[in-house]
Short mmCIF file of C-alpha atoms and ligand atoms in Angstrom, two decimals:
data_model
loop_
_atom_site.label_atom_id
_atom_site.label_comp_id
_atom_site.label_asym_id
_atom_site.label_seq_id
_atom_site.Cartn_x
_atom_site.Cartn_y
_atom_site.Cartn_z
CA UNK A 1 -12.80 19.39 -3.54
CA UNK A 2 -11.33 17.88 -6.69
CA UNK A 3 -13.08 15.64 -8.88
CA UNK A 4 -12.25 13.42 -11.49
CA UNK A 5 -14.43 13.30 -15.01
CA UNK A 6 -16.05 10.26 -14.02
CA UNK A 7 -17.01 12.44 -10.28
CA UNK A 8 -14.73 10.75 -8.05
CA UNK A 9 -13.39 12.53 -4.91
CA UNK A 10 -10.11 12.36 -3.24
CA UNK A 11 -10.37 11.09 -0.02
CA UNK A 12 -7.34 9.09 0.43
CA UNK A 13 -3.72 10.19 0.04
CA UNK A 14 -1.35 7.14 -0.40
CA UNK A 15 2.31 9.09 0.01
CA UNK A 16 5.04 7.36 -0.49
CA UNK A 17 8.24 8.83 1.92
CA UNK A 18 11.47 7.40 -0.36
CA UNK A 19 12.04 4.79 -2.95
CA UNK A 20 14.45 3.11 -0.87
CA UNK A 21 13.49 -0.63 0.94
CA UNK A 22 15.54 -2.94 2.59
CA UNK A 23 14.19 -5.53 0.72
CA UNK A 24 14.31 -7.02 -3.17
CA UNK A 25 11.11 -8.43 -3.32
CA UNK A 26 10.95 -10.22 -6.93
CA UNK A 27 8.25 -8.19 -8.14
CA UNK A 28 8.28 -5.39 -6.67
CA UNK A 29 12.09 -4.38 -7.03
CA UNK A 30 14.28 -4.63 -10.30
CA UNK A 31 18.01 -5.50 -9.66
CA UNK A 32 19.13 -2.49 -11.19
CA UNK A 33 16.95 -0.25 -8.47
CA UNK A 34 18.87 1.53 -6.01
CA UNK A 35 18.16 1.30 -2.58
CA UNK A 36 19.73 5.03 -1.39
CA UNK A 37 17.34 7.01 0.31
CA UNK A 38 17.88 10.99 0.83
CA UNK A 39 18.26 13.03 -2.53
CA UNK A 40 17.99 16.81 -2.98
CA UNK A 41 14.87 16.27 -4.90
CA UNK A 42 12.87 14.35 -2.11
CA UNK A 43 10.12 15.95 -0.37
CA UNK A 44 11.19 17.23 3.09
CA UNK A 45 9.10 17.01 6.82
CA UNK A 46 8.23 20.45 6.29
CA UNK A 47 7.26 20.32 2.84
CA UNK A 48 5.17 17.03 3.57
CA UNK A 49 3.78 18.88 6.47
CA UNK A 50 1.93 21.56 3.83
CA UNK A 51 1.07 19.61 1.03
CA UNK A 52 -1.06 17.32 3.38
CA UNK A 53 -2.10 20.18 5.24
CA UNK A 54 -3.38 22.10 2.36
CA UNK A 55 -4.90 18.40 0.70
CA UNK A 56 -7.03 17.81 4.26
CA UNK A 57 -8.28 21.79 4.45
CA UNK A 58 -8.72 22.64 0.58
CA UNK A 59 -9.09 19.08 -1.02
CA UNK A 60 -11.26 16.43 1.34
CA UNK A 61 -8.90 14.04 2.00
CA UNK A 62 -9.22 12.47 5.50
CA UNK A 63 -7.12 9.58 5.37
CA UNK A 64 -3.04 9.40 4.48
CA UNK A 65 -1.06 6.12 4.51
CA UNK A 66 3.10 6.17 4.34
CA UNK A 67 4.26 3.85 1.91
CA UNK A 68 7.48 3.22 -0.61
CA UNK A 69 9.85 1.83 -0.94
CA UNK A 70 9.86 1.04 2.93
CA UNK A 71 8.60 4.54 4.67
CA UNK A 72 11.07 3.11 7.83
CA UNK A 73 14.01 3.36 5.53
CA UNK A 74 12.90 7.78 5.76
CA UNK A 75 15.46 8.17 8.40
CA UNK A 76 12.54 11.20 9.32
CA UNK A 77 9.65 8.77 9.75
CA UNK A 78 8.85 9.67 13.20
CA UNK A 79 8.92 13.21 12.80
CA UNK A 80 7.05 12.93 9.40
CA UNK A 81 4.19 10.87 11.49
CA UNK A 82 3.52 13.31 14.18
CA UNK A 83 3.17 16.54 12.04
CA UNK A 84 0.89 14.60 9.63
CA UNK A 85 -1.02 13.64 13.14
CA UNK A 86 -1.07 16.90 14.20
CA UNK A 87 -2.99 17.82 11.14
CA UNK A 88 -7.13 18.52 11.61
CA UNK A 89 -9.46 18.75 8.81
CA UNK A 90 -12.04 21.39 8.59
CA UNK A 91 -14.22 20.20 10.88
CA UNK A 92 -11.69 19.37 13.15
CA UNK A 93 -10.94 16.08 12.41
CA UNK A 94 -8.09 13.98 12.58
CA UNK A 95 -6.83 12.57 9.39
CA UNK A 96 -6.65 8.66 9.59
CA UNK A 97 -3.03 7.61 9.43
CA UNK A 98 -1.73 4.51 8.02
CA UNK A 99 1.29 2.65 6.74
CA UNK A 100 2.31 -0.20 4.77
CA UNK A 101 5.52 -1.44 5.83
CA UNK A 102 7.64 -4.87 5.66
CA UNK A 103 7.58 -4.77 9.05
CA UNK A 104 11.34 -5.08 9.79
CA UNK A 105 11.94 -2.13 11.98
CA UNK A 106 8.41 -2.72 13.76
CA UNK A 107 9.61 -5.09 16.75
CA UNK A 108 12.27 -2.27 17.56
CA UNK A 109 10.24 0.95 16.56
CA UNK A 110 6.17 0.14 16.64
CA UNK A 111 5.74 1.67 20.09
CA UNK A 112 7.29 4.84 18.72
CA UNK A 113 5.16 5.34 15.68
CA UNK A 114 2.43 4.61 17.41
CA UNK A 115 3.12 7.17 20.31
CA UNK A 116 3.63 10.04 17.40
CA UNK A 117 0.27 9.57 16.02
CA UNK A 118 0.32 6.61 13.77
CA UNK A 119 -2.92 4.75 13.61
CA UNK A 120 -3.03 1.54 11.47
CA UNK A 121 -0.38 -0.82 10.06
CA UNK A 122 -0.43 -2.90 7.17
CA UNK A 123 2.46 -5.60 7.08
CA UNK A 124 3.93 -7.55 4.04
CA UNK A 125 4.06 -11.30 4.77
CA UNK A 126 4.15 -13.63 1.52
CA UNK A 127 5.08 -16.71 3.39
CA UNK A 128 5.91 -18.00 6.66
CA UNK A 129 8.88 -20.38 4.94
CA UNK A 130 12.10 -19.37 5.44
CA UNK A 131 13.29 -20.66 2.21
CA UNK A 132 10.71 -18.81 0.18
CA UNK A 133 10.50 -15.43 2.04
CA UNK A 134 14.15 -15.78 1.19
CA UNK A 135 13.51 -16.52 -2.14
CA UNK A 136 10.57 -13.90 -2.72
CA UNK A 137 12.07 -10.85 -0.26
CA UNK A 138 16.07 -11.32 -0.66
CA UNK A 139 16.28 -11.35 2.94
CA UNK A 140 16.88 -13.82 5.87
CA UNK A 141 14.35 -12.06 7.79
CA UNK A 142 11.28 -13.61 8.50
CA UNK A 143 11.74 -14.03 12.29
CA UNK A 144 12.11 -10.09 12.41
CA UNK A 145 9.26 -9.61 10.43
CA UNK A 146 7.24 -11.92 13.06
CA UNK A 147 8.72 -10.19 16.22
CA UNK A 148 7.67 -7.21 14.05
CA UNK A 149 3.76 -8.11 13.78
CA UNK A 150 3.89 -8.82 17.63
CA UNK A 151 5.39 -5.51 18.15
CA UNK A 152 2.56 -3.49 16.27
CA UNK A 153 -0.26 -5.71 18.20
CA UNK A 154 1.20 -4.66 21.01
CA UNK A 155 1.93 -1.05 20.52
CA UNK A 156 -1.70 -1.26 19.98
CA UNK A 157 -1.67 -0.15 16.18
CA UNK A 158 -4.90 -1.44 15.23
CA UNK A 159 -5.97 -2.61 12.66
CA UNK A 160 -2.98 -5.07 11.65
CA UNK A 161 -3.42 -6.41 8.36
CA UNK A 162 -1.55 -8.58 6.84
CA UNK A 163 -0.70 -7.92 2.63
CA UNK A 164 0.10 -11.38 1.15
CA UNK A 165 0.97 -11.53 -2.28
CA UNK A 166 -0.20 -14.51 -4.39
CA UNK A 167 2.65 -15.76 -6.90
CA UNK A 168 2.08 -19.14 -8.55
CA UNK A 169 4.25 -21.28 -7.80
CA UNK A 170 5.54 -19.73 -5.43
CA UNK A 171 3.75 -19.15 -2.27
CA UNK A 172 0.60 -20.78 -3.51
CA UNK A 173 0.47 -23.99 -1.58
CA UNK A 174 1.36 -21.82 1.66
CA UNK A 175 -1.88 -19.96 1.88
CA UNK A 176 -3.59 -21.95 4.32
CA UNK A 177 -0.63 -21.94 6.83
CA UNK A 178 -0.83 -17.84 6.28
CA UNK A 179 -4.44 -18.20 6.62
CA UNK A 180 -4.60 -19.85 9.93
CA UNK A 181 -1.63 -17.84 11.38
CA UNK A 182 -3.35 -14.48 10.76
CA UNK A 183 -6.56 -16.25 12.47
CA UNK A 184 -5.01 -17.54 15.39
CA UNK A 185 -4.07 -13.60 16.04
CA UNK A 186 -6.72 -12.15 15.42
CA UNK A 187 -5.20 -10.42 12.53
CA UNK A 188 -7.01 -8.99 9.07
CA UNK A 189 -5.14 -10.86 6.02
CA UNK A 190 -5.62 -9.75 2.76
CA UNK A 191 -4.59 -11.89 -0.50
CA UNK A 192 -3.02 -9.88 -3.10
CA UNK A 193 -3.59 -10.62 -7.11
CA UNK A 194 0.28 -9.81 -8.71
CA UNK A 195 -0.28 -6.64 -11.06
CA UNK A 196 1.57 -7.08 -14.24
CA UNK A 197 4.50 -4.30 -13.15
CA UNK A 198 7.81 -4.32 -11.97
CA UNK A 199 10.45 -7.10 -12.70
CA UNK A 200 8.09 -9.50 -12.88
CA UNK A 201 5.99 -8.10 -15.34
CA UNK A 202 7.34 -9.96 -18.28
CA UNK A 203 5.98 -13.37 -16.23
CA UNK A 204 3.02 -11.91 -15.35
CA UNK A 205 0.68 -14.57 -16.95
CA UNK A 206 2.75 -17.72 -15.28
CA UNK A 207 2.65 -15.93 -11.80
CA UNK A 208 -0.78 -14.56 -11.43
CA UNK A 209 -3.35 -16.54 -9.62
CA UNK A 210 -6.62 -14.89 -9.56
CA UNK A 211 -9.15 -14.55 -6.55
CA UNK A 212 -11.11 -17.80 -7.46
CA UNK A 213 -8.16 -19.90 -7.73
CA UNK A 214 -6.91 -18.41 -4.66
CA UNK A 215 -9.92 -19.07 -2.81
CA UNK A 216 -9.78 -23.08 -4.01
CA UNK A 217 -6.06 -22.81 -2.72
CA UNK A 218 -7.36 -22.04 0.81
CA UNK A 219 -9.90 -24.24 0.77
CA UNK A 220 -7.68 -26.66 3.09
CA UNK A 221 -8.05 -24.22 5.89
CA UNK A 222 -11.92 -22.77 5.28
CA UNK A 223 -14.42 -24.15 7.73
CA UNK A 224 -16.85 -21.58 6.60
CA UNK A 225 -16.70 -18.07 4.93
CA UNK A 226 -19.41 -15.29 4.43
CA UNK A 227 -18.75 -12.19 2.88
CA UNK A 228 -19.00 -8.79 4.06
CA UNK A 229 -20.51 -5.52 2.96
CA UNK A 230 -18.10 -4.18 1.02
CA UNK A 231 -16.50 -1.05 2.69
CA UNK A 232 -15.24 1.90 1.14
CA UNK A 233 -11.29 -0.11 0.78
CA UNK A 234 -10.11 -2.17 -2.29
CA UNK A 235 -10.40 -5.75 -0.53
CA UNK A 236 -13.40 -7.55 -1.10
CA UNK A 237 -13.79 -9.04 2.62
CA UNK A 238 -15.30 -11.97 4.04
CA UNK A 239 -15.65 -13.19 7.44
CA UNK A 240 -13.74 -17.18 7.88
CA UNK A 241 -13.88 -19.48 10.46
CA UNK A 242 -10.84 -21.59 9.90
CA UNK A 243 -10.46 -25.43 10.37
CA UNK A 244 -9.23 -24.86 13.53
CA UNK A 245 -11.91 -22.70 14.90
CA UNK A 246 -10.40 -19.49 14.61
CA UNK A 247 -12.06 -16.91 12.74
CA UNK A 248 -11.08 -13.59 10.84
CA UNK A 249 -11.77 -11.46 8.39
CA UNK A 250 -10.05 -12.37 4.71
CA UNK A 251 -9.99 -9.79 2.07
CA UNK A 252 -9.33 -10.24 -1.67
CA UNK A 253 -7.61 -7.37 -3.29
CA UNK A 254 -8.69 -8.09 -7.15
CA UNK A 255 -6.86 -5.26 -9.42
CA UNK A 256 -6.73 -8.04 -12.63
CA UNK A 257 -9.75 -10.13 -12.09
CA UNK A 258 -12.49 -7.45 -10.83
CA UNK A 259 -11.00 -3.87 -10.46
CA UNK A 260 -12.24 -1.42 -8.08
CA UNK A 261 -11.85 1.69 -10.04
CA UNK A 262 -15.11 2.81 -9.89
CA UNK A 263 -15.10 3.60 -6.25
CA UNK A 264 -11.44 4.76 -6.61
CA UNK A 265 -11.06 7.90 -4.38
CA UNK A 266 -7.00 7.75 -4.30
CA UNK A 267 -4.42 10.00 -4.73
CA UNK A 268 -0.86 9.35 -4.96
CA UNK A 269 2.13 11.12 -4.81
CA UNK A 270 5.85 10.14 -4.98
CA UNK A 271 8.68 10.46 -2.45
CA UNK A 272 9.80 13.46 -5.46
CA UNK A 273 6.20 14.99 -5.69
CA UNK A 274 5.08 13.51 -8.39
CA UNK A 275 1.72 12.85 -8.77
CA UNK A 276 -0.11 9.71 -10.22
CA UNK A 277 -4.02 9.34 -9.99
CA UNK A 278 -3.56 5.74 -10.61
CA UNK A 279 -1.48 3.27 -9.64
CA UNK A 280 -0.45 1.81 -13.08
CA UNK A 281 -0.78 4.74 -14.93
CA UNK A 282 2.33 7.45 -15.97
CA UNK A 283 3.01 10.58 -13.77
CA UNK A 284 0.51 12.90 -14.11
CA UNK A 285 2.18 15.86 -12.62
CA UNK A 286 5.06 17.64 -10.68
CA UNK A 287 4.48 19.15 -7.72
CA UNK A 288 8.42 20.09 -6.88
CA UNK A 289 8.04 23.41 -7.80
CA UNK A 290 5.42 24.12 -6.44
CA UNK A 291 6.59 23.97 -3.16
CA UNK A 292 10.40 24.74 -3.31
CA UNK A 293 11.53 27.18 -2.56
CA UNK A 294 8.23 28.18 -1.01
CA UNK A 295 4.43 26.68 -1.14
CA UNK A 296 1.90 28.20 -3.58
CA UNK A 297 -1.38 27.00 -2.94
CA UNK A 298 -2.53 27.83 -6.37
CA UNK A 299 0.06 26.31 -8.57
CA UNK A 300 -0.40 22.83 -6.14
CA UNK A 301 -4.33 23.02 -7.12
CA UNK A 302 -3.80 23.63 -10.72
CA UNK A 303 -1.63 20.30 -10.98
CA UNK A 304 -3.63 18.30 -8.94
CA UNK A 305 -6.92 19.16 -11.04
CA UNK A 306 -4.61 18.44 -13.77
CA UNK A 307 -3.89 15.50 -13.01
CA UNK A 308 -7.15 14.44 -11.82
CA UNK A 309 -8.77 15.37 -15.02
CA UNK A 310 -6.46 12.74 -16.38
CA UNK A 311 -7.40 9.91 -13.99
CA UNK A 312 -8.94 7.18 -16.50
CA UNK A 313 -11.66 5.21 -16.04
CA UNK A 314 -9.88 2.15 -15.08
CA UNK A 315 -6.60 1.04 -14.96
CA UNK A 316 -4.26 0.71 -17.95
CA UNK A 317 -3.97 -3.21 -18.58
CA UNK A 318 0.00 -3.15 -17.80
CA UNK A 319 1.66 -0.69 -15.17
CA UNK A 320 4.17 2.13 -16.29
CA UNK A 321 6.33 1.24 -13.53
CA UNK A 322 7.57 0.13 -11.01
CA UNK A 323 6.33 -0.58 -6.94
CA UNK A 324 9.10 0.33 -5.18
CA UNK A 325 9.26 4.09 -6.69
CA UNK A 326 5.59 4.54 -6.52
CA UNK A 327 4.33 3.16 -3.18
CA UNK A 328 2.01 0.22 -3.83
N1 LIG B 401 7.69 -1.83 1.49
C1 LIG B 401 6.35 -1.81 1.96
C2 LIG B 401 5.77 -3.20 1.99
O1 LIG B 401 6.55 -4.16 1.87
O2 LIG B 401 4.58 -3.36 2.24
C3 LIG B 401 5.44 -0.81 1.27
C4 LIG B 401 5.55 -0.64 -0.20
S1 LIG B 401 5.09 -2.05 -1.14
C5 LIG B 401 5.34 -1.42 -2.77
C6 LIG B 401 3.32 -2.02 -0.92
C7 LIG B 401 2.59 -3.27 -1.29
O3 LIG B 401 2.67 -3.44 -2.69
C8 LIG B 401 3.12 -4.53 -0.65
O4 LIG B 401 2.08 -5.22 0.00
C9 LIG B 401 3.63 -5.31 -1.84
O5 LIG B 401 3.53 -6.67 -1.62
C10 LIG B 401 2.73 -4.81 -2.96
N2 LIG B 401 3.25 -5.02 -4.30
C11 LIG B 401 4.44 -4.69 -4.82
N3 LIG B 401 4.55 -5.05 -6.12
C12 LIG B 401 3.37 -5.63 -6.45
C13 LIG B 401 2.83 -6.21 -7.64
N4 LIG B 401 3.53 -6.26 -8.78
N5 LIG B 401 1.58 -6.69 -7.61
C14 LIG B 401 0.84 -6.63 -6.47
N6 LIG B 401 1.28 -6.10 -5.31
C15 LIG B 401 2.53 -5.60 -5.29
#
């Protein structure tokens, strides 16, 4: 198992499947992005399918959520989900599988992740106005991405969180309407602090809202809210009963305002194989050759201790770059 100089553990592989996403959120994508998925130098099934492999038997991780870009623009999602569910860890464990998705190809397509092994969904919803999930997504496509959340529910993914992210301005007088829609579902929701990367970074300071204001902007729709123990995730959780009677569980994800590095047991690696040990950091590592035109378990460790020797303490104050090609 691989440790980091300040003796933390990877446990969680966050892979992200292609850069590509069908949407342009504002600050997650930059204009000049490309949205073409499927280049010689992307990670294949197979290749996938040993890297995890070798990082559940030789490294300790035991969970893996798909991300991107938009994993369901990987035209080889499905298959890529039931070889990673196939997958046991030493002691004969499955690995946990998750994604993070925009949740447009959910209403059509949740039933069929779910039957090849996927666990868990996490769904991007940063307002239920379809002006400003216009505004903030590029896209018409909020109804989809509502039939989309009903879909995974009933596919029986489970959890379904919700990933709402706070822009001043923006979305900010809209969080107790999100609030009280994830409640009346039963869904997790989790409010999102904007990192200082991507196109927005520039207007970082006039977008971010942190935690405490965004807890005084859902005040309107807090009956009551106690917090949790805080789990081994990023979200600082508390349990809400709404206004109208409906309770849930609300997490704050705090990257500006109160990181979690310290508990930090992530790994992530690009659609390419590159590796970062931290989100806003720079790449750390190449694991390309490695594995083409054939795997070698030894070259993949040396990188990956590499790079984890270079996992910092905390987070660099600004992020190197951008969402989209790194899987948030
Ligand atoms: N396309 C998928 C989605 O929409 O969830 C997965 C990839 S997206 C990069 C993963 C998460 O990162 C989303 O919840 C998104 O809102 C979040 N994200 C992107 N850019 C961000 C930023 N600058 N600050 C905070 N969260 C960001």
């Amino acid at each position: 198992m691989i440790q980091d100089l300040n003796h933390r553990s990877i446990r969680y592989l966050r892979l992200s499947l292609t850069q590509a996403c069908q949407m342009r959120c504002v600050y997650c994508r930059p204009d000049f992005h490309t949205n073409a998925h499927g280049h010689d130098g992307e990670l294949t099934p197979a290749e996938i399918n040993q890297l995890v492999r070798h990082l559940a038997c030789r490294h300790g991780v035991r969970k893996v959520r798909l991300t991107g870009g938009d994993p369901t623009a990987h035209p080889q999602l499905v298959e890529i989900i039931r070889l990673i569910a196939g997958i046991r860890t030493p002691d004969n464990h499955r690995l946990e599988l998750a994604m993070t998705t925009n949740g447009l190809a959910l209403a059509s397509h949740a039933a069929q992740f779910a039957a090849a092994g996927l666990q868990r969904v996490n769904i991007s919803l940063d307002s239920l106005d379809i002006r400003t999930f216009h505004e903030v997504t590029g896209l018409d496509a909020l109804p989809q991405v509502l039939a989309g959340i009903e879909a995974a529910v009933a596919a029986g993914l489970s959890p379904v969180k919700l990933n709402c992210v706070v822009l001043r301005g923006k979305n900010q007088h809209q969080l107790p309407e999100i609030l009280e829609f994830a409640a009346a579902r039963g869904l997790e929701l989790r409010f999102i602090e904007m990192m200082p990367m991507g196109p927005l970074r520039d207007r970082w300071h006039s977008l971010y809202m942190p935690a405490a204001e965004i807890r005084r902007a859902i005040e309107p729709a807090v009956e009551c809210m106690q917090p949790l123990v805080q789990g081994a995730g990023s979200a600082r959780n508390f349990r809400v009963l709404t206004r109208s009677g409906k309770i849930t569980t609300l997490g704050f994800i705090t990257p500006m305002s109160c990181n979690f590095c310290a508990n930090c047991d992530r790994l992530r690696i690009t659609s390419d194989g590159n590796v970062y040990p931290c989100l806003m950091d720079e790449p750390r590592g190449r694991l390309l050759p490695a594995l083409r035109p054939a795997f070698h378990a030894a070259d993949v460790d040396d990188i990956l201790v590499q790079a984890y020797a270079r996992k910092k303490p905390e987070h660099p104050a600004w992020g190197h770059t951008i969402m989209t090609q790194l899987g948030g």
